[in-house]
CSV table of C-alpha atoms in Angstrom, one decimal:
chain,number,residue,atom,x,y,z
A,1,MET,CA,-46.3,-129.3,19.7
A,2,ASN,CA,-47.5,-128.5,23.3
A,3,ASP,CA,-50.5,-126.5,24.5
A,4,THR,CA,-48.3,-123.5,25.3
A,5,VAL,CA,-47.1,-123.2,21.8
A,6,LEU,CA,-50.6,-123.6,20.4
A,7,ALA,CA,-52.0,-121.0,22.8
A,8,GLU,CA,-49.3,-118.4,22.0
A,9,ALA,CA,-49.7,-119.0,18.2
A,10,GLY,CA,-53.5,-118.6,18.5
A,11,THR,CA,-53.1,-115.3,20.4
A,12,GLU,CA,-50.6,-114.0,17.9
A,13,LEU,CA,-52.8,-115.0,14.9
A,14,ARG,CA,-55.8,-113.2,16.4
A,15,ALA,CA,-53.6,-110.1,16.9
A,16,MET,CA,-52.6,-110.3,13.2
A,17,ALA,CA,-56.2,-110.6,12.1
A,18,ARG,CA,-57.0,-107.3,13.9
A,19,SER,CA,-53.9,-105.5,12.5
A,20,ARG,CA,-54.8,-102.8,10.0
A,21,ARG,CA,-51.2,-102.5,9.2
A,22,LEU,CA,-51.0,-106.1,8.1
A,23,TRP,CA,-54.1,-105.9,6.0
A,24,LEU,CA,-52.8,-102.7,4.3
A,25,GLY,CA,-49.5,-104.5,3.7
A,26,LEU,CA,-51.3,-107.4,2.1
A,27,ILE,CA,-53.3,-105.1,-0.2
A,28,SER,CA,-50.2,-103.2,-1.2
A,29,ALA,CA,-48.3,-106.5,-1.8
A,30,SER,CA,-51.2,-107.8,-3.9
A,31,ALA,CA,-51.1,-104.7,-6.1
A,32,LEU,CA,-47.4,-104.8,-6.6
A,33,ILE,CA,-47.3,-108.6,-7.3
A,34,GLY,CA,-50.2,-108.1,-9.7
A,35,LEU,CA,-48.3,-105.5,-11.6
A,36,THR,CA,-45.1,-107.5,-11.9
A,37,GLY,CA,-46.8,-110.8,-12.6
A,38,PRO,CA,-44.4,-113.5,-11.1
A,39,PHE,CA,-44.6,-117.2,-11.8
A,40,GLY,CA,-45.5,-116.8,-15.4
A,41,THR,CA,-48.7,-114.8,-14.8
A,42,TYR,CA,-47.4,-111.8,-16.6
A,43,ASP,CA,-47.6,-113.7,-19.9
A,44,LEU,CA,-50.7,-115.7,-19.1
A,45,LEU,CA,-53.0,-113.0,-17.8
A,46,GLY,CA,-53.9,-109.5,-18.8
A,47,LEU,CA,-53.5,-106.7,-16.3
A,48,PRO,CA,-57.1,-106.7,-14.9
A,49,ALA,CA,-57.2,-110.5,-14.6
A,50,ARG,CA,-53.7,-110.5,-13.1
A,51,LEU,CA,-54.5,-107.9,-10.5
A,52,ALA,CA,-57.7,-109.8,-9.6
A,53,TYR,CA,-55.8,-113.1,-9.4
A,54,TRP,CA,-53.1,-111.9,-7.1
A,55,ALA,CA,-55.7,-109.9,-5.0
A,56,GLY,CA,-57.1,-113.3,-4.1
A,57,VAL,CA,-54.0,-115.4,-4.0
A,58,THR,CA,-51.8,-113.1,-1.9
A,59,PRO,CA,-53.9,-112.9,1.3
A,60,ALA,CA,-55.0,-116.5,0.9
A,61,ALA,CA,-51.4,-117.6,0.7
A,62,TRP,CA,-50.5,-115.5,3.7
A,63,TRP,CA,-53.2,-116.9,5.9
A,64,LEU,CA,-52.4,-120.5,4.8
A,65,ALA,CA,-48.7,-120.1,5.6
A,66,ALA,CA,-48.8,-117.9,8.7
A,67,PRO,CA,-50.1,-120.5,11.2
A,68,LEU,CA,-47.6,-123.1,10.2
A,69,SER,CA,-44.8,-120.6,10.1
A,70,LEU,CA,-45.6,-119.3,13.5
A,71,LEU,CA,-46.1,-122.7,15.0
A,72,THR,CA,-42.8,-123.9,13.6
A,73,THR,CA,-41.0,-120.8,14.8
A,74,LEU,CA,-42.3,-121.1,18.3
A,75,TRP,CA,-41.4,-124.8,18.3
A,76,ALA,CA,-37.8,-124.0,17.1
A,77,GLU,CA,-37.5,-121.3,19.9
A,78,ARG,CA,-38.7,-123.8,22.5
A,79,ARG,CA,-36.1,-126.3,21.3
A,80,GLY,CA,-33.4,-123.8,21.4
A,81,LEU,CA,-32.4,-124.3,17.8
A,82,GLY,CA,-30.7,-121.0,17.5
A,83,PRO,CA,-31.3,-117.2,17.7
A,84,PRO,CA,-34.8,-115.9,16.9
A,85,ILE,CA,-33.9,-114.9,13.3
A,86,LEU,CA,-32.8,-118.5,12.6
A,87,CYS,CA,-36.0,-119.9,14.2
A,88,ALA,CA,-38.1,-117.6,12.1
A,89,ALA,CA,-36.2,-118.7,8.9
A,90,VAL,CA,-37.0,-122.3,9.8
A,91,GLY,CA,-40.6,-121.4,10.2
A,92,GLY,CA,-40.6,-119.6,6.9
A,93,ALA,CA,-39.1,-122.6,5.1
A,94,ALA,CA,-41.7,-125.0,6.6
A,95,ALA,CA,-44.5,-122.7,5.5
A,96,GLY,CA,-43.0,-122.2,2.0
A,97,ALA,CA,-42.7,-125.9,1.4
A,98,ALA,CA,-46.3,-126.5,2.5
A,99,LEU,CA,-47.6,-123.6,0.5
A,100,THR,CA,-46.1,-124.9,-2.7
A,101,VAL,CA,-48.7,-127.7,-2.9
A,102,PRO,CA,-51.9,-125.5,-3.0
A,103,LEU,CA,-50.1,-123.1,-5.4
A,104,ALA,CA,-49.2,-125.9,-7.7
A,105,LEU,CA,-52.7,-127.2,-7.6
A,106,LEU,CA,-54.0,-123.8,-8.4
A,107,HIS,CA,-51.7,-123.3,-11.4
A,108,GLY,CA,-52.6,-126.8,-12.7
A,109,ALA,CA,-56.4,-125.9,-12.5
A,110,LEU,CA,-56.1,-122.5,-14.1
A,111,PHE,CA,-53.2,-122.9,-16.5
A,112,GLY,CA,-53.1,-126.6,-17.2
A,113,GLU,CA,-49.7,-127.1,-15.8
A,114,ALA,CA,-48.7,-130.6,-14.6
A,115,MET,CA,-48.7,-130.9,-10.8
A,116,GLY,CA,-45.1,-132.3,-10.6
A,117,GLY,CA,-43.7,-129.7,-12.9
A,118,ALA,CA,-45.5,-126.9,-11.2
A,119,MET,CA,-44.2,-127.9,-7.8
A,120,LEU,CA,-40.6,-128.3,-9.0
A,121,ARG,CA,-40.8,-124.9,-10.7
A,122,LEU,CA,-42.5,-123.0,-7.8
A,123,ALA,CA,-40.9,-124.6,-4.7
A,124,PRO,CA,-37.5,-122.8,-4.8
A,125,TYR,CA,-39.1,-119.4,-5.3
A,126,VAL,CA,-41.9,-119.9,-2.8
A,127,ILE,CA,-39.6,-121.3,-0.1
A,128,ALA,CA,-37.0,-118.5,-0.7
A,129,ILE,CA,-39.6,-115.8,-0.5
A,130,SER,CA,-41.1,-117.3,2.7
A,131,VAL,CA,-37.8,-117.5,4.4
A,132,ALA,CA,-36.8,-114.0,3.4
A,133,VAL,CA,-40.2,-112.5,4.6
A,134,ALA,CA,-40.0,-114.4,7.9
A,135,ALA,CA,-36.3,-113.5,8.6
A,136,LEU,CA,-36.8,-109.9,7.6
A,137,THR,CA,-39.9,-109.5,9.8
A,138,GLU,CA,-37.9,-111.0,12.8
A,139,ALA,CA,-34.9,-108.8,12.1
A,140,LEU,CA,-37.1,-105.6,12.0
A,141,GLU,CA,-38.9,-106.8,15.1
A,142,ALA,CA,-35.5,-107.2,16.9
A,143,THR,CA,-34.4,-103.8,15.8
A,144,TRP,CA,-37.6,-102.2,17.1
A,145,GLN,CA,-37.5,-104.2,20.3
A,146,ASP,CA,-34.8,-102.3,22.2
A,147,VAL,CA,-37.0,-99.6,23.6
A,148,GLU,CA,-36.7,-97.6,26.8
A,149,ALA,CA,-39.4,-95.7,28.6
A,150,ALA,CA,-39.2,-91.9,28.4
A,151,PRO,CA,-37.4,-90.3,31.3
A,152,ARG,CA,-39.7,-89.4,34.2
A,153,ALA,CA,-39.9,-86.0,35.8
A,154,ALA,CA,-37.5,-85.5,38.7
A,155,GLY,CA,-38.6,-87.4,41.7
A,156,GLY,CA,-37.3,-91.0,41.3
A,157,ALA,CA,-39.2,-94.2,40.6
A,158,ALA,CA,-42.7,-94.1,39.3
A,159,ASP,CA,-45.5,-94.6,41.8
A,160,THR,CA,-47.8,-97.3,40.4
A,161,SER,CA,-50.6,-96.7,42.9
A,162,TRP,CA,-53.8,-95.0,41.7
A,163,GLY,CA,-56.8,-93.2,43.2
A,164,ALA,CA,-60.4,-94.2,42.8
A,165,GLU,CA,-60.8,-91.9,39.9
A,166,ALA,CA,-57.9,-93.3,38.0
A,167,ALA,CA,-58.9,-97.0,37.8
A,168,SER,CA,-61.9,-98.7,36.4
A,169,ALA,CA,-64.4,-100.3,38.7
A,170,GLU,CA,-63.2,-103.7,37.5
A,171,ALA,CA,-59.6,-102.9,38.4
A,172,GLN,CA,-60.6,-101.6,41.8
A,173,ASP,CA,-62.6,-104.7,42.5
A,174,TRP,CA,-59.6,-106.9,41.6
A,175,VAL,CA,-57.2,-105.0,43.8
A,176,SER,CA,-59.7,-105.1,46.7
A,177,ARG,CA,-58.9,-108.9,46.9
A,178,LEU,CA,-55.3,-108.2,47.9
A,179,PRO,CA,-54.4,-108.3,51.6
A,180,PRO,CA,-54.8,-104.7,53.0
A,181,HIS,CA,-51.1,-104.6,54.2
A,182,LEU,CA,-49.9,-104.8,50.6
A,183,GLY,CA,-51.4,-101.5,49.5
A,184,ARG,CA,-52.2,-100.7,45.9
A,185,ALA,CA,-48.8,-100.0,44.3
A,186,LEU,CA,-48.4,-103.1,42.1
A,187,ILE,CA,-45.1,-104.1,40.7
A,188,LEU,CA,-45.7,-107.5,39.1
A,189,ILE,CA,-47.9,-110.6,39.1
A,190,GLN,CA,-46.6,-114.1,38.4
A,191,SER,CA,-48.7,-117.1,37.6
A,192,GLN,CA,-48.0,-120.1,39.7
A,193,ASP,CA,-50.3,-123.0,38.9
A,194,HIS,CA,-53.8,-122.0,40.2
A,195,TYR,CA,-52.4,-119.1,42.2
A,196,LEU,CA,-50.9,-115.6,41.5
A,197,ARG,CA,-47.9,-114.2,43.3
A,198,VAL,CA,-48.7,-110.6,43.6
A,199,GLU,CA,-45.9,-108.2,44.4
A,200,THR,CA,-46.3,-104.6,45.5
A,201,THR,CA,-44.0,-102.0,46.9
A,202,ARG,CA,-44.9,-103.2,50.4
A,203,GLY,CA,-44.4,-106.9,49.9
A,204,GLU,CA,-46.0,-110.0,48.2
A,205,ALA,CA,-48.7,-112.6,48.7
A,206,LEU,CA,-50.3,-115.5,47.0
A,207,ILE,CA,-53.9,-115.3,45.9
A,208,ARG,CA,-56.0,-117.7,43.9
A,209,GLY,CA,-56.7,-116.6,40.3
A,210,ARG,CA,-55.7,-116.7,36.7
A,211,LEU,CA,-53.3,-114.2,35.1
A,212,SER,CA,-55.5,-113.7,32.1
A,213,GLU,CA,-58.3,-112.5,34.3
A,214,ALA,CA,-56.1,-110.2,36.3
A,215,ALA,CA,-54.6,-108.7,33.2
A,216,ASP,CA,-58.0,-108.1,31.7
A,217,ALA,CA,-59.3,-106.5,34.9
A,218,LEU,CA,-56.3,-104.2,35.4
A,219,GLY,CA,-56.3,-103.1,31.8
A,220,PRO,CA,-54.0,-100.2,30.9
A,221,LEU,CA,-52.6,-100.1,34.4
A,222,GLY,CA,-50.1,-102.7,33.4
A,223,VAL,CA,-48.9,-105.0,30.5
A,224,ARG,CA,-48.8,-108.8,30.1
A,225,VAL,CA,-45.2,-109.6,29.1
A,226,HIS,CA,-45.4,-113.4,29.1
A,227,ARG,CA,-47.9,-116.2,29.7
A,228,SER,CA,-46.7,-116.3,33.3
A,229,TRP,CA,-45.9,-112.6,34.0
A,230,TRP,CA,-47.7,-109.2,34.2
A,231,ALA,CA,-45.9,-106.0,35.2
A,232,ALA,CA,-47.3,-102.6,36.2
A,233,ARG,CA,-46.9,-100.1,33.4
A,234,GLY,CA,-44.8,-97.7,35.5
A,235,GLN,CA,-42.4,-100.4,36.5
A,236,VAL,CA,-41.2,-101.4,33.0
A,237,ALA,CA,-38.2,-99.4,32.1
A,238,ALA,CA,-36.9,-101.0,28.9
A,239,LEU,CA,-37.2,-103.9,26.5
A,240,ARG,CA,-33.9,-105.4,25.5
A,241,HIS,CA,-32.4,-108.6,24.2
A,242,ARG,CA,-30.3,-111.1,26.3
A,243,GLY,CA,-28.8,-113.9,24.3
A,244,GLY,CA,-31.1,-113.1,21.4
A,245,ALA,CA,-34.3,-113.4,23.6
A,246,PRO,CA,-36.3,-110.3,24.6
A,247,VAL,CA,-36.6,-109.3,28.2
A,248,ALA,CA,-38.5,-106.6,30.0
A,249,VAL,CA,-36.2,-104.7,32.4
A,250,LEU,CA,-37.9,-103.4,35.5
A,251,ARG,CA,-36.9,-100.2,37.2
A,252,ASP,CA,-35.3,-102.1,40.0
A,253,GLY,CA,-33.1,-103.9,37.4
A,254,ARG,CA,-34.9,-107.3,37.4
A,255,GLU,CA,-35.6,-108.9,34.0
A,256,LEU,CA,-38.7,-110.7,33.0
A,257,PRO,CA,-39.0,-113.0,30.0
A,258,VAL,CA,-41.1,-111.6,27.1
A,259,GLY,CA,-43.2,-114.0,25.1
A,260,ARG,CA,-43.4,-113.6,21.4
A,261,THR,CA,-47.1,-113.0,21.6
A,262,TRP,CA,-46.7,-110.0,23.9
A,263,ARG,CA,-43.6,-108.3,22.4
A,264,ARG,CA,-45.7,-105.7,20.6
A,265,ASN,CA,-47.7,-104.8,23.7
A,266,VAL,CA,-44.6,-104.2,25.8
A,267,ARG,CA,-43.0,-102.0,23.1
A,268,GLU,CA,-46.2,-99.9,22.7
A,269,ALA,CA,-46.5,-99.6,26.5
A,270,LEU,CA,-43.0,-98.3,26.7
A,271,ARG,CA,-43.4,-95.8,23.9
A,272,GLY,CA,-46.5,-94.5,25.6
A,273,ALA,CA,-44.8,-94.2,29.0
């Protein structure tokens, strides 16, 4: 597991932790599972105790499984084991297998069930549910991924330059580091070791810097699409799939790879275009 995979997984997990939609989904799932009482809890616990039990177990299980699922999925994608939905299923299976152990321990502590018997009974269900959730999430993500920017008013390609009033002081300060002949109409930025290849409508140049700092400084003027790529918001025309992998299509037809961590950002930027 290399540093790139760990970094992408960390970024994705932090985004999950800030997602209101995810927390709402976990609350809703906890209530539904509490009402149905799977894994024998319907018979062992009354409704109030069952709701309380699953209100604690559901989010805890999610956050125990999510890091391993995401890491395994990213590893499978890097290895080229198959299309994204298959890699997600592999991640779900790994997470489900690992999650069986703490769930069996919990059942043993609360209900007196033998560890071996609990694992054998729970494993098929937990793994199947984990695989289904991971694969369904990836399938829905792929369905939502093919997004195009709204058509612009007549006049051709978007001008990505900005006036002093349109950019933050931080963005203006960053752009002031560019050679004057490049102007301000950014197209893309590519990370190359300790340097950045900055491309504008007038040409390109190498400057020393980090892509994360550039993306933070430029803020809503563009979108990070990959650990090595940033694109001006007005230059991204569509988000599509090529061979199962997402790519950001620029207005000049070029395609940039889109990292898993930044898919959501690209989609939201396009819908707001």
